[in-house]
mmCIF file with all atom_site columns, C-alpha atoms in Angstrom:
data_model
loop_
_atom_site.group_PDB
_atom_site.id
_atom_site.type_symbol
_atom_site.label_atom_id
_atom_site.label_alt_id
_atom_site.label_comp_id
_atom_site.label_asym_id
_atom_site.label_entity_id
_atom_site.label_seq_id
_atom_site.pdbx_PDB_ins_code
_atom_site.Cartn_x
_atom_site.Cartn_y
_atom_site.Cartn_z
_atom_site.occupancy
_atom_site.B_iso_or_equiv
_atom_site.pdbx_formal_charge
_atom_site.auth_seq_id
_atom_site.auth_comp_id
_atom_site.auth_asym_id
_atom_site.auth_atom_id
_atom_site.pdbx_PDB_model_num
ATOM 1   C CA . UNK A 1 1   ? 163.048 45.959 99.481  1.00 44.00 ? 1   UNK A CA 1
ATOM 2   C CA . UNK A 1 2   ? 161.845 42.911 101.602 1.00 42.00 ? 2   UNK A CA 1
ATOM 3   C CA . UNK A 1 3   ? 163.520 40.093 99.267  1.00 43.00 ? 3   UNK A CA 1
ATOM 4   C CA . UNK A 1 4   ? 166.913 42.068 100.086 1.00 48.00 ? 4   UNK A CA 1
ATOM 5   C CA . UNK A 1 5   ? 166.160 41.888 103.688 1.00 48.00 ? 5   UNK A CA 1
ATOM 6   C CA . UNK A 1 6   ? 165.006 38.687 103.584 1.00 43.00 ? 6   UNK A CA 1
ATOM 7   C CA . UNK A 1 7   ? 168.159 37.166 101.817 1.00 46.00 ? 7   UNK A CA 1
ATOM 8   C CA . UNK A 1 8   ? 170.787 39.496 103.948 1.00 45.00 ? 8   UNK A CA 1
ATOM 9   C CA . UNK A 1 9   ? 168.520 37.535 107.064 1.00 48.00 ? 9   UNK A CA 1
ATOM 10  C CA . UNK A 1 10  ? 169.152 33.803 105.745 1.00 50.00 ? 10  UNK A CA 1
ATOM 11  C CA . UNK A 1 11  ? 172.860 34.744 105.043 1.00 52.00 ? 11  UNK A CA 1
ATOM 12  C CA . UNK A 1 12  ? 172.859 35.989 108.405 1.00 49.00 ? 12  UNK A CA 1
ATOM 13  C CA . UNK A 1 13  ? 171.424 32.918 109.772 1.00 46.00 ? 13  UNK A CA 1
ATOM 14  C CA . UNK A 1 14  ? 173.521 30.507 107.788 1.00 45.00 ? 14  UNK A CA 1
ATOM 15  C CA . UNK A 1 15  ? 176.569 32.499 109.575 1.00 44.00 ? 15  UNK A CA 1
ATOM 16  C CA . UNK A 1 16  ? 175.550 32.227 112.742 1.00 39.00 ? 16  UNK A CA 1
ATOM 17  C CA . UNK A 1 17  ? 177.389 28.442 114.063 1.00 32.00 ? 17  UNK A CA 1
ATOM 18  C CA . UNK A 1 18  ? 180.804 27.324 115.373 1.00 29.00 ? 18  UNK A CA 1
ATOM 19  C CA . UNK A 1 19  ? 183.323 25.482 115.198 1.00 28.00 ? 19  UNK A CA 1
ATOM 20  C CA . UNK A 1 20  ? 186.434 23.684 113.704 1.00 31.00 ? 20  UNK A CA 1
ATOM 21  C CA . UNK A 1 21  ? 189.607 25.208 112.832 1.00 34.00 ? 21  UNK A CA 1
ATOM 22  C CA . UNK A 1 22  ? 191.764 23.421 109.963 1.00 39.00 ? 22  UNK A CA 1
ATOM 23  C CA . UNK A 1 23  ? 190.278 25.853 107.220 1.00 44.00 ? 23  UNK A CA 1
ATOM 24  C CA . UNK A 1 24  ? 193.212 26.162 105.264 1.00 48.00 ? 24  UNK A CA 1
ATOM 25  C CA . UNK A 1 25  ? 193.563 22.470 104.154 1.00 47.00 ? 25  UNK A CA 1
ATOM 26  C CA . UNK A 1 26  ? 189.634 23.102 102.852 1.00 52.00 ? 26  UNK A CA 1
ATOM 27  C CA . UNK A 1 27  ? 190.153 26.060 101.543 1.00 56.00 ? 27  UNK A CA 1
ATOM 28  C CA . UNK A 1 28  ? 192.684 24.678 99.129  1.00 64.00 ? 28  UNK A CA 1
ATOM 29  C CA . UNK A 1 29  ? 190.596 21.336 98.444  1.00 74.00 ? 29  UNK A CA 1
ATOM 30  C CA . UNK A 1 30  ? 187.915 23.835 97.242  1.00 81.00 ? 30  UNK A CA 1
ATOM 31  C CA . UNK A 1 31  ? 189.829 25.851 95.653  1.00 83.00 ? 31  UNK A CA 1
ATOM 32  C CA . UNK A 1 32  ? 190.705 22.626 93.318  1.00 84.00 ? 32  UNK A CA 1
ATOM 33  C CA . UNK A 1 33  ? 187.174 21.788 92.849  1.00 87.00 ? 33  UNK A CA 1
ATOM 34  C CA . UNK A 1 34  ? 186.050 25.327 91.848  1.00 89.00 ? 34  UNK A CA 1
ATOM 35  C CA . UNK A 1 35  ? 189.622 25.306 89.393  1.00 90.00 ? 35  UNK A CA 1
ATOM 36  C CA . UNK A 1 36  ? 188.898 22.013 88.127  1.00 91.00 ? 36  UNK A CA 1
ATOM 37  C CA . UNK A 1 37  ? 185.921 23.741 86.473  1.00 93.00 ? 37  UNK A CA 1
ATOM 38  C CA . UNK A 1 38  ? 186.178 26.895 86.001  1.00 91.00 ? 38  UNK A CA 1
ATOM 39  C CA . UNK A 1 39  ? 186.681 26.469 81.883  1.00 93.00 ? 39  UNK A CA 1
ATOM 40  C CA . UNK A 1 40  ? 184.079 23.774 81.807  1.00 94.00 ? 40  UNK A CA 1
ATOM 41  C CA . UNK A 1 41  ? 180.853 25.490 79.428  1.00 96.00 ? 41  UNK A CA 1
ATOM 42  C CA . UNK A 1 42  ? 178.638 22.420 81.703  1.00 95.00 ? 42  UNK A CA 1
ATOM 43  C CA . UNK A 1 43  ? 179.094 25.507 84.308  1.00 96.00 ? 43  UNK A CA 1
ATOM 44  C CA . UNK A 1 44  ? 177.929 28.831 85.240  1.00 94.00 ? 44  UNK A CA 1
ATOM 45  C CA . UNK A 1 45  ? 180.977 30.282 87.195  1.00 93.00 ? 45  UNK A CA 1
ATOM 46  C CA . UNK A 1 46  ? 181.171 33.726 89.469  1.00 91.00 ? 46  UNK A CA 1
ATOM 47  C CA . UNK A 1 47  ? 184.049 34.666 91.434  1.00 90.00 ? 47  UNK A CA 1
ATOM 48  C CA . UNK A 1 48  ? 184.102 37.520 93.455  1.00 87.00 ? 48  UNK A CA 1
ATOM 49  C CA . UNK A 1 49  ? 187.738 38.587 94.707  1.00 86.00 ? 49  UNK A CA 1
ATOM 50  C CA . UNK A 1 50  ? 188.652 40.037 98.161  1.00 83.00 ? 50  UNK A CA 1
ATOM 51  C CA . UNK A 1 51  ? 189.659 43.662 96.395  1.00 84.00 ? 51  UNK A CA 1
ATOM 52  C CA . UNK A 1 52  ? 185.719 44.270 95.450  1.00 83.00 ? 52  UNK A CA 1
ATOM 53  C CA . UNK A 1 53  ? 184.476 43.490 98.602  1.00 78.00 ? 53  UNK A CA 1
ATOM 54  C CA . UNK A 1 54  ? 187.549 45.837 99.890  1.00 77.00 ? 54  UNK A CA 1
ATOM 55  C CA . UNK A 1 55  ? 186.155 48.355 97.063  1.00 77.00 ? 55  UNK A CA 1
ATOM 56  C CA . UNK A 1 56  ? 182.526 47.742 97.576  1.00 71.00 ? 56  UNK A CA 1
ATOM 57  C CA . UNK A 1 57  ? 183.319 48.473 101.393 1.00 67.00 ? 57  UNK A CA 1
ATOM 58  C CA . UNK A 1 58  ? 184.997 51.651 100.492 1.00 70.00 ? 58  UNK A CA 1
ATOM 59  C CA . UNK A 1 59  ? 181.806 53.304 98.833  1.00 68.00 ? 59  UNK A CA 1
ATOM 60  C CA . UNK A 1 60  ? 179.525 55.929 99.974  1.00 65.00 ? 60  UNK A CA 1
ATOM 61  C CA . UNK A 1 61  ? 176.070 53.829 99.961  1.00 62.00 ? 61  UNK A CA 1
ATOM 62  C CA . UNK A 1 62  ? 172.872 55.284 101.615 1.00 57.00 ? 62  UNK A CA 1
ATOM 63  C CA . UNK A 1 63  ? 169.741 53.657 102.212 1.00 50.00 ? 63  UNK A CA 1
ATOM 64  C CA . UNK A 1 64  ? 168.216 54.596 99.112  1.00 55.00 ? 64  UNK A CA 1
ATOM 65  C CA . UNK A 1 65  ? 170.880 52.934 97.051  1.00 57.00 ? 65  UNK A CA 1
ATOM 66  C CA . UNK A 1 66  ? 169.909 49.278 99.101  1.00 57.00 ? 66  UNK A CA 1
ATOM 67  C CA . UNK A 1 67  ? 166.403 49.662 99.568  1.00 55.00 ? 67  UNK A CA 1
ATOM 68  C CA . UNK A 1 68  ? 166.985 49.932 103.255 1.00 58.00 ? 68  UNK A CA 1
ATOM 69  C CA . UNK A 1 69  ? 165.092 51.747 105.626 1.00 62.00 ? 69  UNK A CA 1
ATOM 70  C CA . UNK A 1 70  ? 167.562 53.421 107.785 1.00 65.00 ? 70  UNK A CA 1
ATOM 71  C CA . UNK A 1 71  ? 171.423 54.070 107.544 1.00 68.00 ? 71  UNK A CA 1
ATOM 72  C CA . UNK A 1 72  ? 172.533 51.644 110.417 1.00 68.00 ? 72  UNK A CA 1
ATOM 73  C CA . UNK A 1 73  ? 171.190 49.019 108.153 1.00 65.00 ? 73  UNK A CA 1
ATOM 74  C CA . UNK A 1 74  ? 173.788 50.099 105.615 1.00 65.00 ? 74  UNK A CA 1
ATOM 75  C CA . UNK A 1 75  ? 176.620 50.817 107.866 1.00 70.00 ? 75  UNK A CA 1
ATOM 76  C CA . UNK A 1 76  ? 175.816 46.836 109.340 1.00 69.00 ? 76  UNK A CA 1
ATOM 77  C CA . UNK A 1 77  ? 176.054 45.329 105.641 1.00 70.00 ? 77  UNK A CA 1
ATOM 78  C CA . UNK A 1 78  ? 178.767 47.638 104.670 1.00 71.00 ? 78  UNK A CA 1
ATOM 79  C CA . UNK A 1 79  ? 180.927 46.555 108.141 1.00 71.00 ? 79  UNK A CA 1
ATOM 80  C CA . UNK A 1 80  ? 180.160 42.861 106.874 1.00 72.00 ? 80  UNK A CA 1
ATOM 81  C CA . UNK A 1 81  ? 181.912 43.566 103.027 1.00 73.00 ? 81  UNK A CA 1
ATOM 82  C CA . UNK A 1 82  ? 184.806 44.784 104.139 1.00 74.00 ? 82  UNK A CA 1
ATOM 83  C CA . UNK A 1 83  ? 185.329 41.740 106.460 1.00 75.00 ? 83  UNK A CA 1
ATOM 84  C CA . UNK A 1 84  ? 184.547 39.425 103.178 1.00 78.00 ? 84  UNK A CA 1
ATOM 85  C CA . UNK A 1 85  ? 187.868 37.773 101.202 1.00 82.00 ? 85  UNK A CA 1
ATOM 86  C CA . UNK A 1 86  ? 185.444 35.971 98.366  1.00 85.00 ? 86  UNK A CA 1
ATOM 87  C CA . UNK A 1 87  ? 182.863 34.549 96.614  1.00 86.00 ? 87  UNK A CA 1
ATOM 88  C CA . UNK A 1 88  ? 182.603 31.389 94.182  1.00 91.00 ? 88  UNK A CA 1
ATOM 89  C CA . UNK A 1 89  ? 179.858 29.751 92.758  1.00 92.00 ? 89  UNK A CA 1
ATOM 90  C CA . UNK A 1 90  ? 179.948 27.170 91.066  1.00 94.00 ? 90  UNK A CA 1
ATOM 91  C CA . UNK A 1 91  ? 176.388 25.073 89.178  1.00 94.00 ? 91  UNK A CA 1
ATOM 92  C CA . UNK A 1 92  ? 175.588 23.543 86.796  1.00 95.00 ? 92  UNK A CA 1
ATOM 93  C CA . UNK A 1 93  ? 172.252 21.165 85.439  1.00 95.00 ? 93  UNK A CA 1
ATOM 94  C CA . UNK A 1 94  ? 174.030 18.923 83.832  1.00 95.00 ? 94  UNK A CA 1
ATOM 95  C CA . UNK A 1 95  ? 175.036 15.450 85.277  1.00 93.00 ? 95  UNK A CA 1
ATOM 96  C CA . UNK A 1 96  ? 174.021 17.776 89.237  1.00 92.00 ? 96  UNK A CA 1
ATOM 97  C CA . UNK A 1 97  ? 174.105 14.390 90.642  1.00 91.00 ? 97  UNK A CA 1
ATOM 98  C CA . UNK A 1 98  ? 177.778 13.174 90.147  1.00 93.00 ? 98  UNK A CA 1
ATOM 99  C CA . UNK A 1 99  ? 178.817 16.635 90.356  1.00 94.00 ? 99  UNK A CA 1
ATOM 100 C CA . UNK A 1 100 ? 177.416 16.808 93.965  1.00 93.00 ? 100 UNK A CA 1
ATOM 101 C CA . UNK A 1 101 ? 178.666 13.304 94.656  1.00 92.00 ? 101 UNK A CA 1
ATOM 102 C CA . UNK A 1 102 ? 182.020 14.235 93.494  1.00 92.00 ? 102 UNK A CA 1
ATOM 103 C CA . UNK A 1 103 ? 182.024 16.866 95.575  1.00 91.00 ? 103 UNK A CA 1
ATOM 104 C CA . UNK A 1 104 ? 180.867 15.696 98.864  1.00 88.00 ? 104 UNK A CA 1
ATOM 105 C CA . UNK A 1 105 ? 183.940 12.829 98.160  1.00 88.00 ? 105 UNK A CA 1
ATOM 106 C CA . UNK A 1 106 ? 186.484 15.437 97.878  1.00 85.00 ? 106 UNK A CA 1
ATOM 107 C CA . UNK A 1 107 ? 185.719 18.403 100.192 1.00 80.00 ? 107 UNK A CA 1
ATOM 108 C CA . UNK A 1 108 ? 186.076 17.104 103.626 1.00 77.00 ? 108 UNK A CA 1
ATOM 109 C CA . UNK A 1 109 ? 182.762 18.520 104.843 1.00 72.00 ? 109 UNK A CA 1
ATOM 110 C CA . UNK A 1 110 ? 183.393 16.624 108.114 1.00 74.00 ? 110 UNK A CA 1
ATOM 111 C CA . UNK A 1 111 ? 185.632 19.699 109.069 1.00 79.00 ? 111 UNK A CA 1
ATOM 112 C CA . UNK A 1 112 ? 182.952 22.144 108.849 1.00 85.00 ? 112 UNK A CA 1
ATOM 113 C CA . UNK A 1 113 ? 179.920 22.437 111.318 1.00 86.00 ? 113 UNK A CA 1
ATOM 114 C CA . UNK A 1 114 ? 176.157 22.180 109.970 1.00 86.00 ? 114 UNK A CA 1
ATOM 115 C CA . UNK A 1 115 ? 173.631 24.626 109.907 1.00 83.00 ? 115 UNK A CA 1
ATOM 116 C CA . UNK A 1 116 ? 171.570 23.398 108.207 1.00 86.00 ? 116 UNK A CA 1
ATOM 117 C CA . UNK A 1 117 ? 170.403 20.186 105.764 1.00 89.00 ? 117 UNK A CA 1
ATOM 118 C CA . UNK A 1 118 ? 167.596 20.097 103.749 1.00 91.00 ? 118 UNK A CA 1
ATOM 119 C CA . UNK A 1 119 ? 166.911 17.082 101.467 1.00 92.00 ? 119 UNK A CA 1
ATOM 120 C CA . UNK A 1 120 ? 163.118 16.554 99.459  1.00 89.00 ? 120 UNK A CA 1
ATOM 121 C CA . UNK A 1 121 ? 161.424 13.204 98.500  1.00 91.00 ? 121 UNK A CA 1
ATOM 122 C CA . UNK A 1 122 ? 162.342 14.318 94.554  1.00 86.00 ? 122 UNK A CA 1
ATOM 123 C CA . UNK A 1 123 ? 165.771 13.599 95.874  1.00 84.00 ? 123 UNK A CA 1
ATOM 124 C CA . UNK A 1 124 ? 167.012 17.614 96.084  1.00 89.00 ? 124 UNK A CA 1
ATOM 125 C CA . UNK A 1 125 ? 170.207 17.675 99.064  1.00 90.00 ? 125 UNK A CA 1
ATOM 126 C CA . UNK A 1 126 ? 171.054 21.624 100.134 1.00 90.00 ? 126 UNK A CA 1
ATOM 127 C CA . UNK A 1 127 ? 173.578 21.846 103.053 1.00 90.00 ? 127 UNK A CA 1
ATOM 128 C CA . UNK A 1 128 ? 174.713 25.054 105.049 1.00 86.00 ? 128 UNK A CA 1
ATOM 129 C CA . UNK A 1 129 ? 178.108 24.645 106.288 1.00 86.00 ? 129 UNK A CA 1
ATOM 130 C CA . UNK A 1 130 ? 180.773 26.519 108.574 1.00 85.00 ? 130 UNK A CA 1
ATOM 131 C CA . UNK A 1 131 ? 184.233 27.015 108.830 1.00 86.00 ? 131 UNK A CA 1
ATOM 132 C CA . UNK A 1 132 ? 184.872 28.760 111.834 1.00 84.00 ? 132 UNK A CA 1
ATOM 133 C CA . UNK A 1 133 ? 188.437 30.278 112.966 1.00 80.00 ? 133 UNK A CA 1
ATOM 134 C CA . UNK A 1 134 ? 188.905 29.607 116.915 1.00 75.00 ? 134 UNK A CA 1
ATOM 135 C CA . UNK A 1 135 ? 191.486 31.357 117.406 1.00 76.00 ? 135 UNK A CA 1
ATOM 136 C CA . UNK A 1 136 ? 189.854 34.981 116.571 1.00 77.00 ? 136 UNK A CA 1
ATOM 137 C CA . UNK A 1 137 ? 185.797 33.460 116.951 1.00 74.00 ? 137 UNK A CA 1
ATOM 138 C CA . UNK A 1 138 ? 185.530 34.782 113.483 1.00 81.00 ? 138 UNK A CA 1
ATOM 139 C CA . UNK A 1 139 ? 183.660 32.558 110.332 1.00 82.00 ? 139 UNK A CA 1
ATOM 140 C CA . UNK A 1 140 ? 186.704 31.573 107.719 1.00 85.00 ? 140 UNK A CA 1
ATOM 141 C CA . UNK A 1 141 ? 183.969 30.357 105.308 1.00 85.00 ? 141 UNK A CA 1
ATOM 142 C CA . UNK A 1 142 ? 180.489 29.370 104.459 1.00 83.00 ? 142 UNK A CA 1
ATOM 143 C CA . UNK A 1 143 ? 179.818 26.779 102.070 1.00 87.00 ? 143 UNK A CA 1
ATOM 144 C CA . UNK A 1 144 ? 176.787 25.926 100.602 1.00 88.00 ? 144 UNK A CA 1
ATOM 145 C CA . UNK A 1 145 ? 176.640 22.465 98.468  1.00 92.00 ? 145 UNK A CA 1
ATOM 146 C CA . UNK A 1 146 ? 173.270 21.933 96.220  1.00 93.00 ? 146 UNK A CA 1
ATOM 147 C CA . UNK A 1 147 ? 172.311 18.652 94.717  1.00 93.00 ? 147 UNK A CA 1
ATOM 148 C CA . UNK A 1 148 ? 169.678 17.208 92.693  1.00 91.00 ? 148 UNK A CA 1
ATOM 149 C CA . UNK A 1 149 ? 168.076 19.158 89.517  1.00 91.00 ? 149 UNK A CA 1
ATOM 150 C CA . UNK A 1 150 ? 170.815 21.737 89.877  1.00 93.00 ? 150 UNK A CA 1
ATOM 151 C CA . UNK A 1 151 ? 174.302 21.305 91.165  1.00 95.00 ? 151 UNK A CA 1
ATOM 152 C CA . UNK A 1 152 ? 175.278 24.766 93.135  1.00 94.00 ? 152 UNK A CA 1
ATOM 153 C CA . UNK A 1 153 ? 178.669 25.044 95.333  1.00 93.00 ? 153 UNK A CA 1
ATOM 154 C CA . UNK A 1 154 ? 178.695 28.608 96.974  1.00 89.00 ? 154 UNK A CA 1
ATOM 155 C CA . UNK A 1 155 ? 181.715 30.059 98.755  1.00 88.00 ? 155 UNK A CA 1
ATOM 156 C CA . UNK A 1 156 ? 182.080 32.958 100.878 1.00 83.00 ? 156 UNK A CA 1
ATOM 157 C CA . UNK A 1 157 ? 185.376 33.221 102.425 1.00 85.00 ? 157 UNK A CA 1
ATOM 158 C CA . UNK A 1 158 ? 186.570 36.005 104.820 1.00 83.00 ? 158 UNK A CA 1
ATOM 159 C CA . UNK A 1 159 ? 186.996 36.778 108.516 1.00 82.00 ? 159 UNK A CA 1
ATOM 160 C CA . UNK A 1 160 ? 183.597 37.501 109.356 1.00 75.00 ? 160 UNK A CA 1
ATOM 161 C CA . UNK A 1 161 ? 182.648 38.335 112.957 1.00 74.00 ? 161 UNK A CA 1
ATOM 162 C CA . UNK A 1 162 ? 180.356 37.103 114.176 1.00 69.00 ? 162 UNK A CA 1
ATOM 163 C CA . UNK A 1 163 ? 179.167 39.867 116.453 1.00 71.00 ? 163 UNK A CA 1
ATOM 164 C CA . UNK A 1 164 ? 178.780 42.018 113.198 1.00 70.00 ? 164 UNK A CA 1
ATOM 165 C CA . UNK A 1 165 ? 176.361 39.383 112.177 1.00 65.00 ? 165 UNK A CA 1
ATOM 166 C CA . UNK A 1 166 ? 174.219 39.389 115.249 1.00 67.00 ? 166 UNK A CA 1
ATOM 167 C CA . UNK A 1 167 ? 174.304 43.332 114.930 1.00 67.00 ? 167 UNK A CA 1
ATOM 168 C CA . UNK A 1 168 ? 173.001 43.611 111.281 1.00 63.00 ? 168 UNK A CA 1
ATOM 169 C CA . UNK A 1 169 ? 170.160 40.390 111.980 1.00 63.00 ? 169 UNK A CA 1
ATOM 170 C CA . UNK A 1 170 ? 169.149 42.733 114.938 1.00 67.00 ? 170 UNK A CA 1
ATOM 171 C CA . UNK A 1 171 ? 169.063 45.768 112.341 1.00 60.00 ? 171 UNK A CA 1
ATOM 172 C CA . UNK A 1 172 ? 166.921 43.711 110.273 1.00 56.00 ? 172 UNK A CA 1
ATOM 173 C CA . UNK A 1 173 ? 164.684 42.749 112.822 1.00 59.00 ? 173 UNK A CA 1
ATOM 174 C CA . UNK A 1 174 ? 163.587 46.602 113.905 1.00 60.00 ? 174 UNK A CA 1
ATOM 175 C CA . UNK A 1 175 ? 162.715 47.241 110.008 1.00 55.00 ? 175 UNK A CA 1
#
């Protein structure tokens, strides 16, 4: 019940940022990557289309079903789903290193605003990025880009608003 919370929280916080709007050039450069190898075995590959967030967003889920506590918990993460277009993940542990090099070289992370970098003395890099839209104030896409041991690109795309963000972290926060 708390790990739920917990990772619905750092999502939420990873979301929260601004600013940049040529999303559609970097959507297609990682759309390339995440094609490039998607038949590779080196990879563990998910993708998650827009029509089972739309379906996910169309069921009847209580609070029991999530592990929640109350139901405006639910309706928060369920208001979030619909807004959500995709997901792709991408990792691997084999050659993480020039995998995450090769990626950093051809998605323009410049583009996208930080949230958040993390890098270790055993040489691990994890960074939090943003694509925001300007002209609607809604998030386009979060990336997430993992090097060292593992190699891990994550990508939600979707128009998510960020006031329904705010609204289900301040859910969270009563439980």
């Amino acid at each position: 019940m708390k790990s739920i919370k917990f990772m619905l929280l750092l999502v939420a916080f990873c979301i929260l940022g601004a600013t940049t709007s040529n999303g559609q050039s970097q959507a297609n450069a990682i759309d390339k990557y995440f094609k490039q190898y998607v038949d590779n075995q080196d990879f563990t590959v998910v993708y998650i289309s827009g029509k089972m967030f739309e379906l996910f967003g169309k069921l009847d889920i209580d609070k029991e079903t999530l592990d929640l506590d109350d139901e405006e918990d639910v309706e928060a993460i369920m208001d979030i789903a619909r807004d959500m277009k995709g997901l792709r993940i991408l990792t691997t542990d084999i050659n993480s290193d020039r995998y995450y090099k090769e990626a950093k070289s051809k998605i323009s992370t410049g583009e996208y605003e930080v949230l958040m970098t993390v890098r270790t003395q055993d040489g691990d890099n994890v960074e939090f990025l943003i694509l925001e839209n300007e002209a609607n104030n809604k998030i386009a896409e979060l990336l997430l880009l993992v090097g060292g041991d593992d190699f891990v690109l994550l990508s939600f795309v979707g128009n998510l608003d960020l006031d329904k963000i705010v609204k289900l972290a301040n859910e969270m926060e009563k439980d």
